[in-house]
Amino acid sequence: QVQLVESGGGLVQAGGSLRLSCAASGSTSSINTMGWYRQAPGNQRELVATISRGGTTNYADSLKGRFTIARENAKNTVNLQMNSLTPEDTAVYYCNANLPLGLYSSRNYWGQGTQVTVSS
């Protein structure tokens, strides 16, 4: 089992920045990929960025250059630096941890979500 706790959301004006943090606890040594997803009202949850234990990153194409994901394995944390925010970035942001269960399966764990609101 893995528990994820997010922090750092809030209200920011367009053009501003926010930094989200996620702390993992529990079976953290089994975590492979960690990442951030977001869900805006009326939309499906979508990928923001992921990072592997080795540091390989993957970003949604539309967010490259504005968002940066970073991970500290020793602290079991993953952070998301968000710059040049626009109202379209308004969403609930969820931390994710993926644990391999075997060669062909894995389990996803989710945080409770943190609200990010960007005002115009």
PDB file of C-alpha atoms in Angstrom:
ATOM      1  CA  GLN A   1       0.000   0.000   0.000  1.00  0.00           C
ATOM      2  CA  VAL A   2       1.070   3.526  -0.778  1.00  0.00           C
ATOM      3  CA  GLN A   3      -0.385   6.748   0.562  1.00  0.00           C
ATOM      4  CA  LEU A   4       0.027  10.011  -1.330  1.00  0.00           C
ATOM      5  CA  VAL A   5      -0.527  13.485   0.098  1.00  0.00           C
ATOM      6  CA  GLU A   6      -0.495  16.520  -2.164  1.00  0.00           C
ATOM      7  CA  SER A   7       0.063  20.128  -1.202  1.00  0.00           C
ATOM      8  CA  GLY A   8       0.676  23.472  -2.845  1.00  0.00           C
ATOM      9  CA  GLY A   9      -2.494  24.137  -4.769  1.00  0.00           C
ATOM     10  CA  GLY A  10      -4.354  27.417  -4.601  1.00  0.00           C
ATOM     11  CA  LEU A  11      -5.452  30.502  -6.456  1.00  0.00           C
ATOM     12  CA  VAL A  12      -3.071  32.352  -8.743  1.00  0.00           C
ATOM     13  CA  GLN A  13      -3.398  35.006 -11.408  1.00  0.00           C
ATOM     14  CA  ALA A  14      -2.749  34.232 -15.039  1.00  0.00           C
ATOM     15  CA  GLY A  15       0.959  34.355 -15.777  1.00  0.00           C
ATOM     16  CA  GLY A  16       1.856  33.305 -12.263  1.00  0.00           C
ATOM     17  CA  SER A  17       3.492  30.176 -10.917  1.00  0.00           C
ATOM     18  CA  LEU A  18       2.676  27.428  -8.453  1.00  0.00           C
ATOM     19  CA  ARG A  19       4.627  24.489  -7.097  1.00  0.00           C
ATOM     20  CA  LEU A  20       2.825  21.291  -6.173  1.00  0.00           C
ATOM     21  CA  SER A  21       4.346  18.698  -3.885  1.00  0.00           C
ATOM     22  CA  CYS A  22       3.423  15.096  -3.231  1.00  0.00           C
ATOM     23  CA  ALA A  23       4.763  12.970  -0.410  1.00  0.00           C
ATOM     24  CA  ALA A  24       4.519   9.197  -0.559  1.00  0.00           C
ATOM     25  CA  SER A  25       4.478   6.837   2.385  1.00  0.00           C
ATOM     26  CA  GLY A  26       4.054   3.104   2.836  1.00  0.00           C
ATOM     27  CA  SER A  27       5.632   0.707   0.364  1.00  0.00           C
ATOM     28  CA  THR A  28       7.650   3.452  -1.291  1.00  0.00           C
ATOM     29  CA  SER A  29      10.565   1.217  -2.272  1.00  0.00           C
ATOM     30  CA  SER A  30       8.232  -0.544  -4.703  1.00  0.00           C
ATOM     31  CA  ILE A  31       7.216   2.618  -6.543  1.00  0.00           C
ATOM     32  CA  ASN A  32       8.402   2.860 -10.119  1.00  0.00           C
ATOM     33  CA  THR A  33       6.829   5.843 -11.843  1.00  0.00           C
ATOM     34  CA  MET A  34       5.340   8.840 -10.090  1.00  0.00           C
ATOM     35  CA  GLY A  35       3.468  11.628 -11.746  1.00  0.00           C
ATOM     36  CA  TRP A  36       0.787  14.258 -11.906  1.00  0.00           C
ATOM     37  CA  TYR A  37      -2.573  14.173 -13.631  1.00  0.00           C
ATOM     38  CA  ARG A  38      -5.318  16.758 -13.704  1.00  0.00           C
ATOM     39  CA  GLN A  39      -9.056  16.886 -14.151  1.00  0.00           C
ATOM     40  CA  ALA A  40     -11.033  19.969 -15.060  1.00  0.00           C
ATOM     41  CA  PRO A  41     -14.813  20.120 -14.573  1.00  0.00           C
ATOM     42  CA  GLY A  42     -16.574  18.145 -17.275  1.00  0.00           C
ATOM     43  CA  ASN A  43     -13.332  16.674 -18.572  1.00  0.00           C
ATOM     44  CA  GLN A  44     -11.579  13.357 -18.176  1.00  0.00           C
ATOM     45  CA  ARG A  45      -8.474  13.030 -16.066  1.00  0.00           C
ATOM     46  CA  GLU A  46      -5.440  13.719 -18.220  1.00  0.00           C
ATOM     47  CA  LEU A  47      -1.702  13.282 -17.999  1.00  0.00           C
ATOM     48  CA  VAL A  48       0.396  16.227 -16.903  1.00  0.00           C
ATOM     49  CA  ALA A  49       3.799  14.611 -16.381  1.00  0.00           C
ATOM     50  CA  THR A  50       5.445  11.459 -15.076  1.00  0.00           C
ATOM     51  CA  ILE A  51       8.932  10.618 -13.877  1.00  0.00           C
ATOM     52  CA  SER A  52      10.509   7.225 -13.396  1.00  0.00           C
ATOM     53  CA  ARG A  53      12.663   6.178 -10.461  1.00  0.00           C
ATOM     54  CA  GLY A  54      15.655   6.713 -12.728  1.00  0.00           C
ATOM     55  CA  GLY A  55      14.575  10.231 -13.661  1.00  0.00           C
ATOM     56  CA  THR A  56      13.112   9.708 -17.113  1.00  0.00           C
ATOM     57  CA  THR A  57      10.344  12.260 -17.656  1.00  0.00           C
ATOM     58  CA  ASN A  58       7.280  12.343 -19.844  1.00  0.00           C
ATOM     59  CA  TYR A  59       5.120  15.427 -20.376  1.00  0.00           C
ATOM     60  CA  ALA A  60       1.853  16.172 -22.051  1.00  0.00           C
ATOM     61  CA  ASP A  61       2.858  17.853 -25.301  1.00  0.00           C
ATOM     62  CA  SER A  62       0.818  20.962 -24.575  1.00  0.00           C
ATOM     63  CA  LEU A  63       2.597  21.533 -21.252  1.00  0.00           C
ATOM     64  CA  LYS A  64       6.206  21.100 -22.300  1.00  0.00           C
ATOM     65  CA  GLY A  65       8.274  24.151 -21.490  1.00  0.00           C
ATOM     66  CA  ARG A  66       5.905  25.474 -18.825  1.00  0.00           C
ATOM     67  CA  PHE A  67       5.741  22.597 -16.337  1.00  0.00           C
ATOM     68  CA  THR A  68       8.666  20.764 -14.766  1.00  0.00           C
ATOM     69  CA  ILE A  69       8.465  17.546 -12.767  1.00  0.00           C
ATOM     70  CA  ALA A  70      11.150  16.548 -10.298  1.00  0.00           C
ATOM     71  CA  ARG A  71      11.556  13.668  -7.899  1.00  0.00           C
ATOM     72  CA  GLU A  72      13.571  13.046  -4.758  1.00  0.00           C
ATOM     73  CA  ASN A  73      13.733   9.303  -4.210  1.00  0.00           C
ATOM     74  CA  ALA A  74      15.383   9.632  -0.809  1.00  0.00           C
ATOM     75  CA  LYS A  75      12.481  11.760   0.426  1.00  0.00           C
ATOM     76  CA  ASN A  76       9.784   9.907  -1.522  1.00  0.00           C
ATOM     77  CA  THR A  77       8.510  13.146  -2.977  1.00  0.00           C
ATOM     78  CA  VAL A  78       7.583  14.386  -6.414  1.00  0.00           C
ATOM     79  CA  ASN A  79       7.121  18.045  -7.250  1.00  0.00           C
ATOM     80  CA  LEU A  80       5.543  19.905 -10.127  1.00  0.00           C
ATOM     81  CA  GLN A  81       6.682  23.428 -10.940  1.00  0.00           C
ATOM     82  CA  MET A  82       4.068  25.217 -13.015  1.00  0.00           C
ATOM     83  CA  ASN A  83       4.939  28.491 -14.737  1.00  0.00           C
ATOM     84  CA  SER A  84       3.092  30.900 -17.002  1.00  0.00           C
ATOM     85  CA  LEU A  85      -0.227  29.554 -15.803  1.00  0.00           C
ATOM     86  CA  THR A  86      -3.396  30.242 -17.767  1.00  0.00           C
ATOM     87  CA  PRO A  87      -7.065  29.830 -16.819  1.00  0.00           C
ATOM     88  CA  GLU A  88      -7.036  26.639 -18.915  1.00  0.00           C
ATOM     89  CA  ASP A  89      -4.735  25.114 -16.293  1.00  0.00           C
ATOM     90  CA  THR A  90      -7.507  25.315 -13.715  1.00  0.00           C
ATOM     91  CA  ALA A  91      -8.195  21.794 -12.490  1.00  0.00           C
ATOM     92  CA  VAL A  92      -7.816  19.380  -9.625  1.00  0.00           C
ATOM     93  CA  TYR A  93      -4.298  17.993  -9.752  1.00  0.00           C
ATOM     94  CA  TYR A  94      -3.717  14.429  -8.616  1.00  0.00           C
ATOM     95  CA  CYS A  95      -0.485  12.763  -7.616  1.00  0.00           C
ATOM     96  CA  ASN A  96       0.009   9.234  -8.917  1.00  0.00           C
ATOM     97  CA  ALA A  97       2.309   6.379  -8.013  1.00  0.00           C
ATOM     98  CA  ASN A  98       2.627   3.233 -10.079  1.00  0.00           C
ATOM     99  CA  LEU A  99       3.802  -0.013  -8.523  1.00  0.00           C
ATOM    100  CA  PRO A 100       4.703  -3.027 -10.644  1.00  0.00           C
ATOM    101  CA  LEU A 101       2.973  -6.197  -9.492  1.00  0.00           C
ATOM    102  CA  GLY A 102       4.721  -8.486 -11.903  1.00  0.00           C
ATOM    103  CA  LEU A 103       5.871  -8.665 -15.460  1.00  0.00           C
ATOM    104  CA  TYR A 104       2.552  -7.640 -16.981  1.00  0.00           C
ATOM    105  CA  SER A 105       0.598  -5.814 -14.304  1.00  0.00           C
ATOM    106  CA  SER A 106       0.841  -2.837 -12.004  1.00  0.00           C
ATOM    107  CA  ARG A 107      -1.251  -0.904  -9.535  1.00  0.00           C
ATOM    108  CA  ASN A 108      -1.929   2.799  -9.462  1.00  0.00           C
ATOM    109  CA  TYR A 109      -2.323   4.821  -6.302  1.00  0.00           C
ATOM    110  CA  TRP A 110      -3.805   8.305  -6.193  1.00  0.00           C
ATOM    111  CA  GLY A 111      -3.707  11.226  -3.856  1.00  0.00           C
ATOM    112  CA  GLN A 112      -6.819  13.086  -2.800  1.00  0.00           C
ATOM    113  CA  GLY A 113      -6.173  15.904  -5.251  1.00  0.00           C
ATOM    114  CA  THR A 114      -5.334  19.567  -4.849  1.00  0.00           C
ATOM    115  CA  GLN A 115      -7.244  22.392  -6.493  1.00  0.00           C
ATOM    116  CA  VAL A 116      -5.420  24.813  -8.767  1.00  0.00           C
ATOM    117  CA  THR A 117      -7.393  27.842  -9.888  1.00  0.00           C
ATOM    118  CA  VAL A 118      -5.966  30.376 -12.314  1.00  0.00           C
ATOM    119  CA  SER A 119      -7.832  33.665 -12.589  1.00  0.00           C
ATOM    120  CA  SER A 120      -7.777  35.817 -15.700  1.00  0.00           C
TER     121      SER A 120
END
